[in-house]
Coordinates of C-alpha atoms in Angstrom, one line a residue:
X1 CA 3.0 11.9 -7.5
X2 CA 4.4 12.5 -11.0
X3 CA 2.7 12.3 -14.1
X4 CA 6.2 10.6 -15.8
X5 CA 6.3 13.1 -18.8
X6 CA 9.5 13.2 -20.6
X7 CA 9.1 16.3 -22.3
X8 CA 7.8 18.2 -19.1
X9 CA 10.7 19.3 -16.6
X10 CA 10.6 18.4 -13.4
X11 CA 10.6 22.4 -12.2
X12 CA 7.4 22.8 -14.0
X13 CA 5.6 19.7 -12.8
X14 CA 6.8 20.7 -9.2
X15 CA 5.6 24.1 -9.4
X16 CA 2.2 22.9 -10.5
X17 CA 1.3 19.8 -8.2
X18 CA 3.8 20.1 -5.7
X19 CA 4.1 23.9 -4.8
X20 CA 0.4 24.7 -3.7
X21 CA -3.2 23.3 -3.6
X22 CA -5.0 22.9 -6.7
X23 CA -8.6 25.1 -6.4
X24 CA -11.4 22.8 -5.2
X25 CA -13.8 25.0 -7.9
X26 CA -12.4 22.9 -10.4
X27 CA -14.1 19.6 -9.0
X28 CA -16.3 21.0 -6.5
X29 CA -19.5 20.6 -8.4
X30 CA -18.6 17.0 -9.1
X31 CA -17.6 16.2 -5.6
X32 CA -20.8 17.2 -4.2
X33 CA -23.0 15.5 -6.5
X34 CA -20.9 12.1 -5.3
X35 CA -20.9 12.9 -2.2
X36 CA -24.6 13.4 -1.9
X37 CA -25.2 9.7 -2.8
X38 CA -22.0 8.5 -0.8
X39 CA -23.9 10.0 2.5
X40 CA -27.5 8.4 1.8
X41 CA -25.4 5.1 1.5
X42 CA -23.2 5.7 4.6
X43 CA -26.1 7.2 6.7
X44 CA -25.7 4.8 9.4
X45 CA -21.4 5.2 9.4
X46 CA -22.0 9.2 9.9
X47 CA -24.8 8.8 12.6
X48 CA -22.3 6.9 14.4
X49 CA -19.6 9.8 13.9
X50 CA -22.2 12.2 15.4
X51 CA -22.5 10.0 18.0
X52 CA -18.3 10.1 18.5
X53 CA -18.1 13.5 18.4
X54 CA -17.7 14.4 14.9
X55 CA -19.7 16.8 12.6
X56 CA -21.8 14.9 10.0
X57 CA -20.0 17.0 7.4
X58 CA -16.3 16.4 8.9
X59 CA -17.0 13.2 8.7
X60 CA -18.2 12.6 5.1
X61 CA -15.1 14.2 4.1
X62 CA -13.0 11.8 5.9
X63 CA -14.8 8.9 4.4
X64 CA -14.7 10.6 1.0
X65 CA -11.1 10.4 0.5
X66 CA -10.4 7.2 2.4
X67 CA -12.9 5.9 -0.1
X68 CA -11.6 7.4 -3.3
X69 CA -7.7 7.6 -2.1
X70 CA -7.0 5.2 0.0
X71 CA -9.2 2.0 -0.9
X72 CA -9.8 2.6 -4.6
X73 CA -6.2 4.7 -5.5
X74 CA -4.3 2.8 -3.0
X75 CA -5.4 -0.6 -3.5
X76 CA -5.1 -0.4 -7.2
X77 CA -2.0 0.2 -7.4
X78 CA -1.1 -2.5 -4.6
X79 CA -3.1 -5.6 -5.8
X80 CA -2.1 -5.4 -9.5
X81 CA 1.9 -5.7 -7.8
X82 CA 1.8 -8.4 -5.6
X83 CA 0.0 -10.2 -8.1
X84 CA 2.3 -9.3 -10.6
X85 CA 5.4 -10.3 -8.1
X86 CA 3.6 -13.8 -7.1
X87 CA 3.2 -14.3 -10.9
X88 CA 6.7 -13.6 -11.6
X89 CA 7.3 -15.9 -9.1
X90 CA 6.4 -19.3 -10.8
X91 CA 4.5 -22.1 -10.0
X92 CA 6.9 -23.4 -6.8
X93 CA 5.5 -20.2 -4.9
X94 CA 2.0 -20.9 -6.1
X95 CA 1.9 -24.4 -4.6
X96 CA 3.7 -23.4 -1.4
X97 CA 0.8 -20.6 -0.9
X98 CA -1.7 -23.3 -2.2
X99 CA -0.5 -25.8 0.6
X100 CA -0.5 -23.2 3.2
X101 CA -3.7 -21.2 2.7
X102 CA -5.9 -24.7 2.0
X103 CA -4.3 -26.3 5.0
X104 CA -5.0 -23.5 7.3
X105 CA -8.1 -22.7 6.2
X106 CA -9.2 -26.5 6.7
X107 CA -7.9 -26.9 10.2
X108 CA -9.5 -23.2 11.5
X109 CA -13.0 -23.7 9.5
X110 CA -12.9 -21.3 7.2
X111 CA -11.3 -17.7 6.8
X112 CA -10.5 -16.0 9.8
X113 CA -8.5 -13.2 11.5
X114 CA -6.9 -16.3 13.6
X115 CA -6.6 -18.3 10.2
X116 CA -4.8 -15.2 8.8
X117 CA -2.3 -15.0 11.6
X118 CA -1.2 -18.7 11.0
X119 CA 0.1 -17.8 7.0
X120 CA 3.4 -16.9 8.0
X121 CA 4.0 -17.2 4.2
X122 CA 1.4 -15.1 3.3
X123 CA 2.2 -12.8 5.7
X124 CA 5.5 -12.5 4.2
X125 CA 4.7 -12.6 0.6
X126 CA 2.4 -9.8 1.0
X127 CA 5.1 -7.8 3.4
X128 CA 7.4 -8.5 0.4
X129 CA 5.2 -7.0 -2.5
X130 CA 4.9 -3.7 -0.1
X131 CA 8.5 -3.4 0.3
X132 CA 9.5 -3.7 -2.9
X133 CA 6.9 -1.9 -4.8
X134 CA 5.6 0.7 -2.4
X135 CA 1.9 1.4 -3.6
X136 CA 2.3 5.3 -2.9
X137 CA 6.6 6.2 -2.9
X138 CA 6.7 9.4 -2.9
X139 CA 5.8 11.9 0.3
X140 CA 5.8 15.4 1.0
X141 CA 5.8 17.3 4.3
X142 CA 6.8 21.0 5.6
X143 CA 9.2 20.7 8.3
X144 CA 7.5 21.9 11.4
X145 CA 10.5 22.4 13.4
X146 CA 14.4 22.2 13.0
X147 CA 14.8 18.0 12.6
X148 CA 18.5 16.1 11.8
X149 CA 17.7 13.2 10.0
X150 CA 20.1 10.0 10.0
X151 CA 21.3 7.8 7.9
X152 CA 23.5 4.5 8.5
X153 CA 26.7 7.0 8.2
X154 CA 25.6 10.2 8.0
X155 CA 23.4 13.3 9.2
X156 CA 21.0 15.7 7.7
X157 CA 19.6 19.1 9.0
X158 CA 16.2 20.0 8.0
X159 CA 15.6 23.9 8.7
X160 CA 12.1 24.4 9.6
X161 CA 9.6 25.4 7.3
X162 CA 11.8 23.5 4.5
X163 CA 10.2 20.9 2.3
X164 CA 11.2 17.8 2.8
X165 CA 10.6 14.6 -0.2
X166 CA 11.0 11.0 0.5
X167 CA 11.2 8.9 -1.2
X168 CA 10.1 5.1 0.0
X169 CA 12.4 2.8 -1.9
X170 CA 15.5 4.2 -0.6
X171 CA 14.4 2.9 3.0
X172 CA 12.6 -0.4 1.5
X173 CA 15.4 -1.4 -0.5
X174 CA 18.6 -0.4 2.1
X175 CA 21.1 -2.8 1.3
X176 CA 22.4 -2.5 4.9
X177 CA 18.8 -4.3 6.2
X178 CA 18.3 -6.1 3.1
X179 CA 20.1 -8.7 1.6
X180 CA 19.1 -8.6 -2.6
X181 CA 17.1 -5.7 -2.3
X182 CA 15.5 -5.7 -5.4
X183 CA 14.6 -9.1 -5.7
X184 CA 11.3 -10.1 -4.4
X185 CA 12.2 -13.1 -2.0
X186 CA 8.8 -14.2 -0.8
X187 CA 10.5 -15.9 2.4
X188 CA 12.2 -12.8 3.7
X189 CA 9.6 -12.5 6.6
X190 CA 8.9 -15.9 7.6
X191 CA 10.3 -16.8 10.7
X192 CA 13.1 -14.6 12.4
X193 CA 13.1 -12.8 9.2
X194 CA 9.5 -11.1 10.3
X195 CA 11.6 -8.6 12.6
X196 CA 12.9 -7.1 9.5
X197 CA 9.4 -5.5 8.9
X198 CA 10.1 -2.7 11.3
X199 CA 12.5 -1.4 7.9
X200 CA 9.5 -2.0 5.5
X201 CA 8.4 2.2 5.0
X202 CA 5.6 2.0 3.0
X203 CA 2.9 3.3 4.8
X204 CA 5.5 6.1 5.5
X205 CA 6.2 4.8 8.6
X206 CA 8.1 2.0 10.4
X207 CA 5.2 -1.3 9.9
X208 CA 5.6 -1.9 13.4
X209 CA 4.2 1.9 14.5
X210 CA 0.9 2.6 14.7
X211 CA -0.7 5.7 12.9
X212 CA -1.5 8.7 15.0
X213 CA -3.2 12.3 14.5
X214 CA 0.2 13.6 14.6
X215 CA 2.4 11.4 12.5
X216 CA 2.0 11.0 8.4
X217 CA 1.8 7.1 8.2
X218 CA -0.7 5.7 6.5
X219 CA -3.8 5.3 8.7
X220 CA -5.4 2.6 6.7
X221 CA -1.7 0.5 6.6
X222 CA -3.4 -2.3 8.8
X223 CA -6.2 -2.6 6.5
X224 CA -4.1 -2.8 3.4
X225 CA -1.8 -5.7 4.7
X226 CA -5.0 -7.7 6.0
X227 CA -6.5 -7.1 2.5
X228 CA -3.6 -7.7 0.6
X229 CA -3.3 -11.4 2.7
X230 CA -7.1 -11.9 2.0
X231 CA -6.6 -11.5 -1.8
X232 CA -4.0 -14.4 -1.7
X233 CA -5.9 -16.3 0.2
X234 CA -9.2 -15.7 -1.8
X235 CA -7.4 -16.5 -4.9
X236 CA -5.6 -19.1 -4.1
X237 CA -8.5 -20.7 -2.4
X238 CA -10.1 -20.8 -6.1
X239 CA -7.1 -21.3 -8.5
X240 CA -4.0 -23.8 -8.3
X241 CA -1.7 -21.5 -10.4
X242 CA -1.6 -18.6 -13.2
X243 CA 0.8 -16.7 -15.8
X244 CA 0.2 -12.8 -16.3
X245 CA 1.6 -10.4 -18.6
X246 CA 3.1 -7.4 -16.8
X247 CA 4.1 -3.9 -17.4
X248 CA 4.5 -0.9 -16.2
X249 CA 1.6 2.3 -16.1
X250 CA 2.2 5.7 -15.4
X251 CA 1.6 4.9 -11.6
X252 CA 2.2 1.5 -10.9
X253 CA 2.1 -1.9 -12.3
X254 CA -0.1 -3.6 -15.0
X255 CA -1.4 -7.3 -15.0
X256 CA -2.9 -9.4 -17.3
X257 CA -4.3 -12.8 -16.6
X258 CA -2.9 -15.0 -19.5
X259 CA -4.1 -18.3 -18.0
X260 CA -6.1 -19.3 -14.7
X261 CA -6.1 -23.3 -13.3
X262 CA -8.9 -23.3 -11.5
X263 CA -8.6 -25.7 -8.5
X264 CA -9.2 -29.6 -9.0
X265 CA -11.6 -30.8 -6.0

């Protein structure tokens, strides 16, 4: 994370978010308030964690942040750039998606985990939007043990103990996997193009792993791929096309609806 100041140098922003935790006193009072009312409303999710194995408190922890990081911090800075990208795109990509999502949806009955599976261009357009615009780019980790790191033509030792920054792009856009890396190419995983997800890192991660306790990938990736499909299919189950005005924020992309054509039935 960066908070994109000009005027601040990057040595003093590292030493102050990057370096060590920030004390919880300075939004503990807050935090408990929430989660006080988060817990009545998840009562049944934390007696089921009990159930499991977990501590009632361990658990409303765990769906404190996947709550307020992962679903509302990640997802709003994911939705607003595939939109922004399929936008961008024109109205070609819009009917294609239209075509597809209506069609599919007809011949399975409505929206389903089976009907999802069968939008290969969904699929990819959504792939697409999370490779070139990774929702979260930037990672931290302390090396744990000595670790060489490889590149196409080259090799890196990481001392342990060492800090080590990646940076998501500079996987996601590899010229050496992808061809026109920063163009969004909404058919680059349709077909035998879908083995080139394995290369798409942005749930720090290859997209084909799975997340584990002791990995760093994203443990809610699945979930924001299925959700990132269901909001093209949701919207494009309502409108036949749109135009947005985009820009940039200081994390992420911006989107403004300038026009909506609702669907003709």
């Amino acid at each position: 994370m960066t908070l994109g100041l000009k005027f601040l140098p990057n040595f003093v922003e590292d030493l102050f978010l990057h370096t060590f935790p920030l004390p919880s006193f300075l939004v503990k009072s807050g935090y408990e308030k929430v989660r006080k009312d988060f817990d009545e409303a998840i009562a049944p999710l934390l007696d089921e964690a009990e159930r499991l194995g977990l501590s009632r408190d361990e658990a409303s922890h765990n769906m404190m942040f996947i709550t307020g990081f992962n679903a509302y911090g990640g997802l709003k800075l994911s939705f607003p750039a595939l939109l922004k990208y399929v936008a961008l795109a024109g109205e070609e990509l819009h009917r294609r998606l239209c075509r597809e999502i209506r069609a599919v949806v007809e011949a399975e009955g409505g929206v389903t985990l089976a009907a999802l599976e069968r939008m290969s261009l969904t699929k990819s357009v959504a792939w697409e939007a999370l490779r070139i615009e990774p929702p979260v780019q930037f990672q931290y980790a302390r090396a744990r043990e000595d670790v060489t790191i490889k590149s196409h033509d080259a090799c890196y030792l990481i001392k342990k103990g060492e800090v080590i920054c990646g940076f998501q792009p500079i996987a996601t856009k590899d010229p050496m996997i992808f061809s026109d890396p920063d163009e969004f190419d909404p058919d680059r995983f349709v077909g035998e193009g879908e083995k080139l997800i394995k290369y798409v890192y942005w749930s720090n991660g290859r997209e084909t792993d799975d997340p584990t306790a002791s990995n760093k990938q994203c443990p809610a990736k699945d979930m924001v791929v299925l959700l990132s499909r269901m909001m093209l299919v949701e919207f494009f189950l309502r409108y036949d096309t749109f135009s947005a005005e985009v820009g940039k924020l200081l994390l992420g992309s911006s989107l403004m609806f300038k026009s909506l054509t609702t669907r003709y039935t």
